[in-house]
Coordinates of C-alpha atoms and ligand atoms in Angstrom, one line a residue:
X93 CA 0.0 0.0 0.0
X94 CA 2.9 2.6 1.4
X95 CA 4.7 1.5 -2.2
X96 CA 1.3 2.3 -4.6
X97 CA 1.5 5.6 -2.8
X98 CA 5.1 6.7 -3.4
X99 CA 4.7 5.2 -6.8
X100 CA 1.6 7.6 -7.5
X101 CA 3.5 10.4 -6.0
X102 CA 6.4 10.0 -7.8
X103 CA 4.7 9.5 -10.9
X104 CA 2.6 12.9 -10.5
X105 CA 6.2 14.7 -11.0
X106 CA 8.6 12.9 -13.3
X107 CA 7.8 11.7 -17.0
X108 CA 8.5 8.4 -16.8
X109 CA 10.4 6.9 -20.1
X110 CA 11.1 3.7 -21.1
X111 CA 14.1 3.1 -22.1
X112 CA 15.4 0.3 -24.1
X113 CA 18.2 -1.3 -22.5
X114 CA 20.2 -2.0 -25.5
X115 CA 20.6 1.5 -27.1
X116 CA 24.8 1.5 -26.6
X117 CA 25.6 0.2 -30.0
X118 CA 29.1 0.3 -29.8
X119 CA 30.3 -3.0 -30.1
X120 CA 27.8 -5.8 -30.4
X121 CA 28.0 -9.0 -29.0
X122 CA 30.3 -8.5 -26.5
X123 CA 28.6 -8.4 -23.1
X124 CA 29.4 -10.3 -19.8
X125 CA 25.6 -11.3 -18.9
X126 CA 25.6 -10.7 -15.1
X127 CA 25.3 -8.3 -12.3
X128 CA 28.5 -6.0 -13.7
X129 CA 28.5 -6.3 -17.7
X130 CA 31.9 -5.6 -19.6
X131 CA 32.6 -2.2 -20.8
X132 CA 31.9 -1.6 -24.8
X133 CA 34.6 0.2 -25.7
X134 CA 33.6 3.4 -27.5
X135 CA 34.6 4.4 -31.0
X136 CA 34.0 8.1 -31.0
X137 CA 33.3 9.1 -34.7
X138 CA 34.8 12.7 -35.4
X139 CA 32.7 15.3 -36.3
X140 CA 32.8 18.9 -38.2
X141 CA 30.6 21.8 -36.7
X142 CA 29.9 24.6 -34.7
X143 CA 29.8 23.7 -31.5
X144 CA 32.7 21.7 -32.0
X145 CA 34.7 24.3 -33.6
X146 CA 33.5 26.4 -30.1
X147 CA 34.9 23.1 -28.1
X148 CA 37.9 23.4 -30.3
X149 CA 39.1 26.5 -29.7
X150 CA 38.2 27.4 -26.1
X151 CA 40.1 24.0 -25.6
X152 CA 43.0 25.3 -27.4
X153 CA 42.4 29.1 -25.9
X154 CA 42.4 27.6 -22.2
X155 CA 45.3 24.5 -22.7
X156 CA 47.6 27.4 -24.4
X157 CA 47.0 29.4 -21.2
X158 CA 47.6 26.4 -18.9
X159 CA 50.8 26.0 -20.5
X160 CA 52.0 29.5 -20.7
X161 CA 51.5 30.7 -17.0
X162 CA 53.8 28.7 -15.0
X163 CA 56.5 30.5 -17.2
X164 CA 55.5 33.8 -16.7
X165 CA 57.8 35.7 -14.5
X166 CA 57.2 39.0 -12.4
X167 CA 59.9 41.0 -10.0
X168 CA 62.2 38.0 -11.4
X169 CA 60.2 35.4 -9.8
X170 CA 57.7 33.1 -11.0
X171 CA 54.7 34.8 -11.6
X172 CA 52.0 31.9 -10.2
X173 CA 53.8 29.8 -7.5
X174 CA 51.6 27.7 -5.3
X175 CA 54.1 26.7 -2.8
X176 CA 52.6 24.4 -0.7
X177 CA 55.9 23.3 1.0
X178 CA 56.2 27.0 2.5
X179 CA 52.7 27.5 2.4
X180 CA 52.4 30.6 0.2
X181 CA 51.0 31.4 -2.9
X182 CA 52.0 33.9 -5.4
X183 CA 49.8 35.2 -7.6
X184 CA 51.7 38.7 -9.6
X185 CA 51.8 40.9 -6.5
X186 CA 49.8 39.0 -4.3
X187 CA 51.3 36.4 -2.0
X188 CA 48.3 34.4 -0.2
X189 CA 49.4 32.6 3.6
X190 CA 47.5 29.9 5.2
X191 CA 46.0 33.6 7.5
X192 CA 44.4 34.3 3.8
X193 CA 42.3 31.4 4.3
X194 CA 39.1 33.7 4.0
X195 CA 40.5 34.6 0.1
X196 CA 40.5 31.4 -1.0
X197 CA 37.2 30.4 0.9
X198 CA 35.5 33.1 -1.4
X199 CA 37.2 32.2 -4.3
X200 CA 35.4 28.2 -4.3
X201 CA 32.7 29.8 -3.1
X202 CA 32.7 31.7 -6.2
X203 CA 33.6 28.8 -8.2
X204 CA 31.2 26.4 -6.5
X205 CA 28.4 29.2 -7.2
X206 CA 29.4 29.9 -10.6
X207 CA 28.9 26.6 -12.0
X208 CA 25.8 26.0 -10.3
X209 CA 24.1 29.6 -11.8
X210 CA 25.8 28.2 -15.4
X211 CA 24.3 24.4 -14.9
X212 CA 21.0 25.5 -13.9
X213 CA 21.2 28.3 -16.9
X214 CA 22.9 26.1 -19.8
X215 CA 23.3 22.2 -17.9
X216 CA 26.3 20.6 -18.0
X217 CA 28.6 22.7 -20.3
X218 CA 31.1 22.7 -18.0
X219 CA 31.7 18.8 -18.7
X220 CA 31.4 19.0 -22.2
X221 CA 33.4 22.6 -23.1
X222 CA 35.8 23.2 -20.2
X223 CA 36.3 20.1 -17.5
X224 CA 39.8 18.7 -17.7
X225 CA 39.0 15.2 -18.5
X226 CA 36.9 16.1 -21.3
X227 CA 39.7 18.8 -23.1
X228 CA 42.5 16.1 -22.4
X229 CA 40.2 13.1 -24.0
X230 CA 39.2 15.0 -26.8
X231 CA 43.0 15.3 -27.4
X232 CA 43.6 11.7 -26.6
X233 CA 41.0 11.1 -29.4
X234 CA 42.9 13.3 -31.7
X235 CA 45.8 11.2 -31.4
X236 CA 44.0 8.6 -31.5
X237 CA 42.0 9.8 -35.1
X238 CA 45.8 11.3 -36.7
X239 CA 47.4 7.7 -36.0
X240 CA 44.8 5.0 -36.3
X241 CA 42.1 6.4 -38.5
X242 CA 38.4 6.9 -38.8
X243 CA 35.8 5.2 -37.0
X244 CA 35.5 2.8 -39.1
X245 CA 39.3 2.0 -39.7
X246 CA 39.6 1.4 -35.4
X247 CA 37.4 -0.7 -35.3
X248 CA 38.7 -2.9 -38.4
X249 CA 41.9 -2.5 -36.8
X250 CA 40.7 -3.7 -33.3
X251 CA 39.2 -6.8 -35.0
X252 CA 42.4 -7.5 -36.8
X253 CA 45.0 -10.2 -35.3
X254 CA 48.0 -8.7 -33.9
X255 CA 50.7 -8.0 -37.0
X256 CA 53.2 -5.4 -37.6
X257 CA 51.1 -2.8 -38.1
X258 CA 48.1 -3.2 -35.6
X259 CA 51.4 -2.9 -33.0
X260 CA 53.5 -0.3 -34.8
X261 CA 49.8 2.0 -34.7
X262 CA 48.6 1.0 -31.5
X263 CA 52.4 1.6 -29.8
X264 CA 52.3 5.4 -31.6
X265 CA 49.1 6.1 -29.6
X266 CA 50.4 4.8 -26.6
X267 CA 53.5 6.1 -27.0
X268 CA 52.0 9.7 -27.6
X269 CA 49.2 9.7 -24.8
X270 CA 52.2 8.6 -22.3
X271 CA 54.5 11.8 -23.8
X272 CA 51.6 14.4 -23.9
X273 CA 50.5 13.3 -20.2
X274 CA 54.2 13.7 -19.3
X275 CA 54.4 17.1 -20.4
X276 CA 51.1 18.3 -19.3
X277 CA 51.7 16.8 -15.8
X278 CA 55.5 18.8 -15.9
X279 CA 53.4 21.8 -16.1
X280 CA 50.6 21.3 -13.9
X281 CA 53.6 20.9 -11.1
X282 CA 55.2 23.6 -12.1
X283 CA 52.4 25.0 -10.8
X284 CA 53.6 24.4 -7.0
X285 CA 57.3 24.2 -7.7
X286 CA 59.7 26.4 -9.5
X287 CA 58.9 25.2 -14.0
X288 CA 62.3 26.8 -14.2
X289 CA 64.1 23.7 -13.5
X290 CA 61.8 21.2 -12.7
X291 CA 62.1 20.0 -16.3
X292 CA 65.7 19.3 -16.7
X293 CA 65.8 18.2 -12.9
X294 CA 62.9 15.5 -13.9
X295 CA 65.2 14.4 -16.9
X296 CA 68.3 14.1 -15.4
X297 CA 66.9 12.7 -12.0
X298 CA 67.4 15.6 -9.9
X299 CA 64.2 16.7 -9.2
X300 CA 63.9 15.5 -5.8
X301 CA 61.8 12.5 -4.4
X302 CA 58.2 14.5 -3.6
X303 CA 58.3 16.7 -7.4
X304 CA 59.6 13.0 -9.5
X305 CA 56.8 11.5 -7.6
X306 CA 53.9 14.3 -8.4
X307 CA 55.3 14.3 -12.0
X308 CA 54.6 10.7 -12.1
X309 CA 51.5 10.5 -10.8
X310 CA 49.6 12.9 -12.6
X311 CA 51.4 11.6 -16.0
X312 CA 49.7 8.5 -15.0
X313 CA 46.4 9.6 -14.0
X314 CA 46.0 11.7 -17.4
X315 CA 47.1 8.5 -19.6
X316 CA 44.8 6.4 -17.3
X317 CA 41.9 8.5 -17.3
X318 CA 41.8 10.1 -20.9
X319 CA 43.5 6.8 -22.5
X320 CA 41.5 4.3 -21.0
X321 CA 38.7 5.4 -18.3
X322 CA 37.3 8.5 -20.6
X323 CA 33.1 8.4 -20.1
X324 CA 33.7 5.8 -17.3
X325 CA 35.1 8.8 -14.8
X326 CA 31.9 11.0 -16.1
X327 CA 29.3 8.3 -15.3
X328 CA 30.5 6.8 -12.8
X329 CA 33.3 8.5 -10.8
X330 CA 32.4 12.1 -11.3
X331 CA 30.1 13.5 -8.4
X332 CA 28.7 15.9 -10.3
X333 CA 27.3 14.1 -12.8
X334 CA 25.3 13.0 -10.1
X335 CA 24.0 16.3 -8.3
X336 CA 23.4 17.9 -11.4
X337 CA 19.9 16.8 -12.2
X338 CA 19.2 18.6 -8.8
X339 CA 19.8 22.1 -10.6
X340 CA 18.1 21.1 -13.4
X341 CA 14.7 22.2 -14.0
X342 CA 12.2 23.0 -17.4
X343 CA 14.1 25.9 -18.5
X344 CA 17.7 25.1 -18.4
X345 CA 18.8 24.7 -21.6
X346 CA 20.3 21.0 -22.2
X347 CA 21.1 18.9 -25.6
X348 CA 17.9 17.9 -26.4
X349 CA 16.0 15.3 -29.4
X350 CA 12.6 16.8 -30.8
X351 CA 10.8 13.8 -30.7
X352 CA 7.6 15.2 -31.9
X353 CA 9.5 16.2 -34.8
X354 CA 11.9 13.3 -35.4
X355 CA 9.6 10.4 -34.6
X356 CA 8.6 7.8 -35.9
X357 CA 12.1 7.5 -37.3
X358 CA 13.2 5.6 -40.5
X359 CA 15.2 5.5 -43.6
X360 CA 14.7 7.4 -46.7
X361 CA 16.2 8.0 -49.7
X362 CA 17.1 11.8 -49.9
X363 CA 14.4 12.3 -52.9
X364 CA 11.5 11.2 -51.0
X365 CA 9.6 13.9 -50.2
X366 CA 6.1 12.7 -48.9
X367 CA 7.7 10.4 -45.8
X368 CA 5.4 12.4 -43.9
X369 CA 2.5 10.9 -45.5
X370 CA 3.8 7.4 -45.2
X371 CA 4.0 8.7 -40.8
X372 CA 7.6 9.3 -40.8
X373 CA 9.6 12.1 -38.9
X374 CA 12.7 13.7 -39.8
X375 CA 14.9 11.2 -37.9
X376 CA 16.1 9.3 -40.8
X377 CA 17.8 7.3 -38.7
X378 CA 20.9 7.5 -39.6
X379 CA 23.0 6.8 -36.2
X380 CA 25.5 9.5 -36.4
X381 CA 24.3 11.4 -33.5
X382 CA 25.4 8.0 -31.6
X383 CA 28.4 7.2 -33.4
X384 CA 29.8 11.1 -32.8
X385 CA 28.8 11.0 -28.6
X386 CA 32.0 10.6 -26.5
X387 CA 29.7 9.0 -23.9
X388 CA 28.1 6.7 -26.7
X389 CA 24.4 7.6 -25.5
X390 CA 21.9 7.9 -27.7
X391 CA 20.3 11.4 -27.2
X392 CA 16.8 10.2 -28.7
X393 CA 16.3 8.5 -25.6
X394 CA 15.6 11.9 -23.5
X395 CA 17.7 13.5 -21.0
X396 CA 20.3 11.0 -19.6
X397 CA 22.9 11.5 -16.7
X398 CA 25.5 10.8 -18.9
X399 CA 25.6 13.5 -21.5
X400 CA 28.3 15.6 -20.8
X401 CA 26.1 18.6 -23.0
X402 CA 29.5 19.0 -25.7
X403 CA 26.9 19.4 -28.9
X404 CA 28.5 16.5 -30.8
X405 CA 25.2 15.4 -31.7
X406 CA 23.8 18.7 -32.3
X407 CA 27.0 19.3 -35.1
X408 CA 26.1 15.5 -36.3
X409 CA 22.5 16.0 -37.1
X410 CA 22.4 19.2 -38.5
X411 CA 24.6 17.8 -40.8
X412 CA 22.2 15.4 -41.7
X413 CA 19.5 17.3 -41.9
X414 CA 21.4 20.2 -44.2
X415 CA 22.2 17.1 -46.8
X416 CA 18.7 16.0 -46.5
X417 CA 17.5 19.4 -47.4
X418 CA 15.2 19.5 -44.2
X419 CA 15.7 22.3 -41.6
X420 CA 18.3 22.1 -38.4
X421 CA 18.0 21.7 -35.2
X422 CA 15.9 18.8 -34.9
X423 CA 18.8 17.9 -32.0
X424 CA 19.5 21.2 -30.4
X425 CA 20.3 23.2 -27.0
X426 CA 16.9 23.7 -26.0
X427 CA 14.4 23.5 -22.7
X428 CA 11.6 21.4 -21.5
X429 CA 9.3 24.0 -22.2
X430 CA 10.1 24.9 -25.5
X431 CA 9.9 20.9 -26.5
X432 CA 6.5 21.1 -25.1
X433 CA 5.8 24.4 -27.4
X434 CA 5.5 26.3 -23.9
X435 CA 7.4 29.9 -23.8
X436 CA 11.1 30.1 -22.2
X437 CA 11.7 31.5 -18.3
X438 CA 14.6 33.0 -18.4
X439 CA 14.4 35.0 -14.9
X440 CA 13.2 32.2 -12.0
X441 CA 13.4 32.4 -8.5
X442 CA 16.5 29.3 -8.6
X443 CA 18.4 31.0 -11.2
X444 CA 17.8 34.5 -9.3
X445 CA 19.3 33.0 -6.0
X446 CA 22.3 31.4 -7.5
X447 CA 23.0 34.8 -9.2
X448 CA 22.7 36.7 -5.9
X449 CA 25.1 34.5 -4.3
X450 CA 27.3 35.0 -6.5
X451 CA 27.3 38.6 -6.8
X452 CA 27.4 38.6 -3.0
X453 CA 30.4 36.0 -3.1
X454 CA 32.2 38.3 -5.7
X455 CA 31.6 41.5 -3.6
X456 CA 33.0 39.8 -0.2
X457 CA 35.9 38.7 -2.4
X458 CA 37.0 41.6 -3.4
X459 CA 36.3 43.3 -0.1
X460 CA 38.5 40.8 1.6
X461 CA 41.2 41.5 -1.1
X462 CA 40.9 45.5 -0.3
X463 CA 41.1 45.4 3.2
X464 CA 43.7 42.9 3.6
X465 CA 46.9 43.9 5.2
X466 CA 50.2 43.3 3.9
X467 CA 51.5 42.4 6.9
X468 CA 50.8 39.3 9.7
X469 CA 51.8 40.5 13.4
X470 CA 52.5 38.3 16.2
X471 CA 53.2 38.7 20.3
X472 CA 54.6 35.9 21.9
X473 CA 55.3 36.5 25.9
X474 CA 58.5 34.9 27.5
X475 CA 57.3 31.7 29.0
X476 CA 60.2 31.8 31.3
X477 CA 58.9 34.2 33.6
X478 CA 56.2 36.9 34.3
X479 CA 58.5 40.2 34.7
X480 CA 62.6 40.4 36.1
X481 CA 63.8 42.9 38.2
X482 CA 66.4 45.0 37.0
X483 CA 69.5 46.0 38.9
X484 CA 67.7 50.0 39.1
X485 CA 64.8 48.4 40.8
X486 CA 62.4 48.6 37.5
X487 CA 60.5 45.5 36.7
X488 CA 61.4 44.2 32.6
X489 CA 58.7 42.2 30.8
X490 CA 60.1 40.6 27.4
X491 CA 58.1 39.6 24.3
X492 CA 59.0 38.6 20.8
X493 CA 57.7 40.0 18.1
X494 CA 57.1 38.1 15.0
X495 CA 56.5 39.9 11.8
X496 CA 55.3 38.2 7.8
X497 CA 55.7 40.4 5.1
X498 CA 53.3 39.0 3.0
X499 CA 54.0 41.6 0.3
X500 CA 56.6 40.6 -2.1
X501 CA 59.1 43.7 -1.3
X502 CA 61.8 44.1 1.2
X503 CA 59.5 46.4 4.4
X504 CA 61.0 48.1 7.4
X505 CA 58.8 47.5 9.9
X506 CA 58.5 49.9 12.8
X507 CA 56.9 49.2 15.9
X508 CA 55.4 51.0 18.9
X509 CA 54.0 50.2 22.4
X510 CA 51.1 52.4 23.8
X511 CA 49.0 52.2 27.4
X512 CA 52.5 52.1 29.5
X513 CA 53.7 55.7 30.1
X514 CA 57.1 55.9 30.3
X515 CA 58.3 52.7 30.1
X516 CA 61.8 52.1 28.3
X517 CA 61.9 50.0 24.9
X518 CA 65.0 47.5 25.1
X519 CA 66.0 46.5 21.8
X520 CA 66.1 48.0 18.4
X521 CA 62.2 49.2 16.8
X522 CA 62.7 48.7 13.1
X523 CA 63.2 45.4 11.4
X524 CA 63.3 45.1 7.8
X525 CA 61.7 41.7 6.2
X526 CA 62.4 40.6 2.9
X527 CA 59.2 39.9 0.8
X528 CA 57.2 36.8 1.7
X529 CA 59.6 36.1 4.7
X530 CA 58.9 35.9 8.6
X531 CA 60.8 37.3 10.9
X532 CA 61.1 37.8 14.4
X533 CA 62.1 40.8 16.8
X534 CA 62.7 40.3 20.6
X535 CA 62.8 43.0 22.8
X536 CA 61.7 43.9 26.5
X537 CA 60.1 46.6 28.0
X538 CA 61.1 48.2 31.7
X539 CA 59.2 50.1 33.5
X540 CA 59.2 51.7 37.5
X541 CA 56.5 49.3 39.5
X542 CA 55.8 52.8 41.7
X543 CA 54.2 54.7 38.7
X544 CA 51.8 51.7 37.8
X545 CA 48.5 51.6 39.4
X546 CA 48.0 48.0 39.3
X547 CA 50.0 44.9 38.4
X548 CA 48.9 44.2 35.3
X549 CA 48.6 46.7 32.8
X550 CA 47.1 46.0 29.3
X551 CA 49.2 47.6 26.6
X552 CA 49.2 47.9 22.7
X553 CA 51.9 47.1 20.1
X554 CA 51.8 49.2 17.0
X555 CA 53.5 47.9 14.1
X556 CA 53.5 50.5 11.5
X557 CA 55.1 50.0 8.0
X558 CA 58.0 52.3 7.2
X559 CA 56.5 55.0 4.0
X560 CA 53.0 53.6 4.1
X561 CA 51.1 55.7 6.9
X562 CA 48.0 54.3 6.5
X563 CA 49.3 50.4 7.2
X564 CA 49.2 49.7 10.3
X565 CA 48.2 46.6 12.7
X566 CA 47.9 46.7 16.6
X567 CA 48.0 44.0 18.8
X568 CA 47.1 44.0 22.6
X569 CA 49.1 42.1 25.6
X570 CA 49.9 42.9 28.6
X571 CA 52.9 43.7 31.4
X572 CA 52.8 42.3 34.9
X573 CA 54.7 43.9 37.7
X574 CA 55.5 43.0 41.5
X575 CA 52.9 45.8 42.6
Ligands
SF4_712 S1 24.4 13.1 -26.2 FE1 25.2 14.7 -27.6 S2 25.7 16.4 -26.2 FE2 25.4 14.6 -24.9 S3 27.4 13.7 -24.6 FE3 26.5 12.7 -26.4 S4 27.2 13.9 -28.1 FE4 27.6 15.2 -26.4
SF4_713 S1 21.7 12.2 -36.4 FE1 19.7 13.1 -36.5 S2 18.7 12.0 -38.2 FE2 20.5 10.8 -37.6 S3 19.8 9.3 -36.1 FE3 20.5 11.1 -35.0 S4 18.6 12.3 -34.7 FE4 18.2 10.9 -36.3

């Protein structure tokens, strides 16, 4: 009974589809039947178009700057160093400590907020434009295409016995995927250690034990996941695949199949013009908006957790359609609604919130970045003892003050006490830092016991930075005396 109900409940909200199980044509007749069938490997036809010529060069736009920044330099140091070792990042002028925390909070809030506004606006185009593992399997692909062929040709080849040639082609890929994971990995940890050398270090084994082992790593997890897992780490590994569907709703715009348009499908010769008459669609059939998807899903069975939204199918059947002289778009970018003929929302209450998040994310960012100091100040107390008595009958408290310059210039630093009138300062007051360096001042304070009024006195430590007025940072701590 408690079943029928959910069932009717469920029901009530969600179109139910069914689904044939067997739509992955990829390679027939090879299944495991059982509880975890093999994996059809997937032979991704390539395909000319639009959205692939968009995929194309905001790959090549944002792999061209991947490669390029690590060697950017600035004051004679690497411009973008993520040192984790010394816990500091450099960005250009800005040099973020583990005290910046807040900054980089904002920043995947920011992030986090940004993709959700653009998935619940345009779905997942982040997966299919943009995410690493998609830009570094379409070039796996590539390789693939230049040195084994066409569809077709990979598939003969994978059917062939092993000769010569089948080993000689299949050892080029390899042998490519290995060398471009290698190099993409050498710059992604140049990213967190000096690019400078870390490539002759890695070549002639003086790189060091923690930067060999990132490089190898990463070269590994590249060749594993854009050589061999590809769709496997979007359906099954990636969480957001998963949690998508939740932004989802009837007006974000996802890769959609007109199936009043396209159905009933079948073949036609390109001269037949009264299919309609005879009940058919547009969908002539043809396949190619399978053979083209890098996920191997066949879009004409609705909205499925695995399209990665990269248009494939969209450049594949408008193709079709132009030779079959019959208008585009019958696979398109499109919403719910519009499939049901209903108008489009753009402005709704989800895609409002998300928005003002962001815009409230971005503001705190960039108010955090304004007010930030360049400077980190410190008290430590002597943990020896509470005060000293001097040989003049004064009592001496003794601190150390401890000083990052988080800027990336040499700063004198000069510091101030306040709250203790007339005490004497023992040690020097300036200290200059180089940039991104701590350092550490310790001093002691004296003062007559008779001229406090009780014995412990809170003061206040000014540290002031020397040609900048308007930077400064206090901290409070006190003094104890015998009185
Ligand atoms: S169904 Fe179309 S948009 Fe989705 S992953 Fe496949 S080719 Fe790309
Ligand atoms: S490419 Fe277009 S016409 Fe061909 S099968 Fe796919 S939807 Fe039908």
């Amino acid at each position: 009974m408690t079943n029928t109900m959910a069932e009717v409940s469920v029901t009530d909200k969600i179109d139910v589809k069914n689904i044939p199980v067997d739509v992955q044509l990829h390679k027939p007749g090879k299944t495991t039947p059982g509880r975890y069938p093999s994996r059809d490997r997937i032979y991704v036809r390539a395909m000319k178009g639009m959205h692939q010529a968009i995929r194309r060069y905001m790959g090549f736009f944002f792999m061209g700057l991947f490669m390029l920044l690590p060697w950017l330099r600035y004051n004679g140091e690497q411009a973008i160093l993520l040192n984790i070792a010394e816990q500091k990042f450099s960005i250009y002028a800005l040099t973020l400590w583990p005290q910046d925390f807040t900054i980089l909070a904002w920043i995947f809030i920011i992030a986090a907020y940004g993709l959700f506004f653009v998935t619940t606006f345009y779905g997942r185009v982040w997966c299919g434009y943009l995410c690493p593992q998609s830009v570094w399997t379409f070039i796996f692909m590539w390789f693939e295409e230049k040195i084994q062929g066409s569809r077709n040709q990979r598939m003969k080849l994978d059917q062939q016995p092993w000769s010569f040639n089948k080993f000689s082609k299949k050892f080029l890929t390899h042998l490519c995927w290995v060398a471009f994971a290698l190099f993409t990995a050498l710059i992604f940890v140049g990213y967190f250690t000096p690019i400078d050398h870390l490539f002759l270090n890695f070549f002639t084994l003086q790189a060091g034990f923690w930067a060999t082992l990132a490089v190898l790593f990463f070269t590994f997890c590249t060749y594993g996941n854009a050589g061999w897992m590809r769709e496997i780490m979007c359906t099954h590994m990636c969480p957001y695949a998963r949690f998508q569907s939740a932004m989802f709703d009837k007006d974000t715009f996802t890769v959609a199949y007109d199936e009043r348009r396209g159905e009933t499908r079948g073949p036609r010769s390109r001269k037949d013009t009264d299919y309609k008459a005879r009940g058919l669609g547009d969908c002539i059939d043809c396949n190619l908006c399978v053979h083209v998807c890098p996920t191997g899903i066949d879009i004409r069975n609705g909205l499925q957790y695995e399209c990665i939204n990269c248009g494939a199918c969209i450049d594949a059947c408008d193709d079709t359609m132009e030779k079959m002289g019959y208008p585009k778009g019958l696979i398109s970018y499109t919403t719910e609604n519009r499939l049901q003929g209903k108008g489009a929302h753009i402005l709704r209450p989800k895609l409002l919130g998300y928005f003002a998040v962001l815009l409230i994310g971005c503001l705190a960012f960039a108010y955090t970045l304004h007010s930030r100091q360049p400077l980190e100040f410190d008290i430590l107390r002597d943990r020896g003892a509470l005060f000293r008595d001097t040989s003049e009958g004064w009592v001496e408290n003794t601190y150390t003050l401890r000083v990052i310059n988080k800027s990336q210039q040499p700063q004198t630093f000069v510091f101030s006490v306040s709250g203790l009138e007339d005490a004497r300062w023992i040690g020097p007051t300036e200290l200059t830092v180089a940039g991104g360096e701590t350092a550490s001042l310790p001093i002691s304070l004296a003062a007559d016991p008779w001229e406090l009024a009780q014995p412990v006195t809170d003061i206040t430590f000014t540290v002031r930075v020397e040609g900048q007025p308007d930077i400064e940072v206090s901290q409070t701590n006190r003094f104890f005396s015998r009185r």
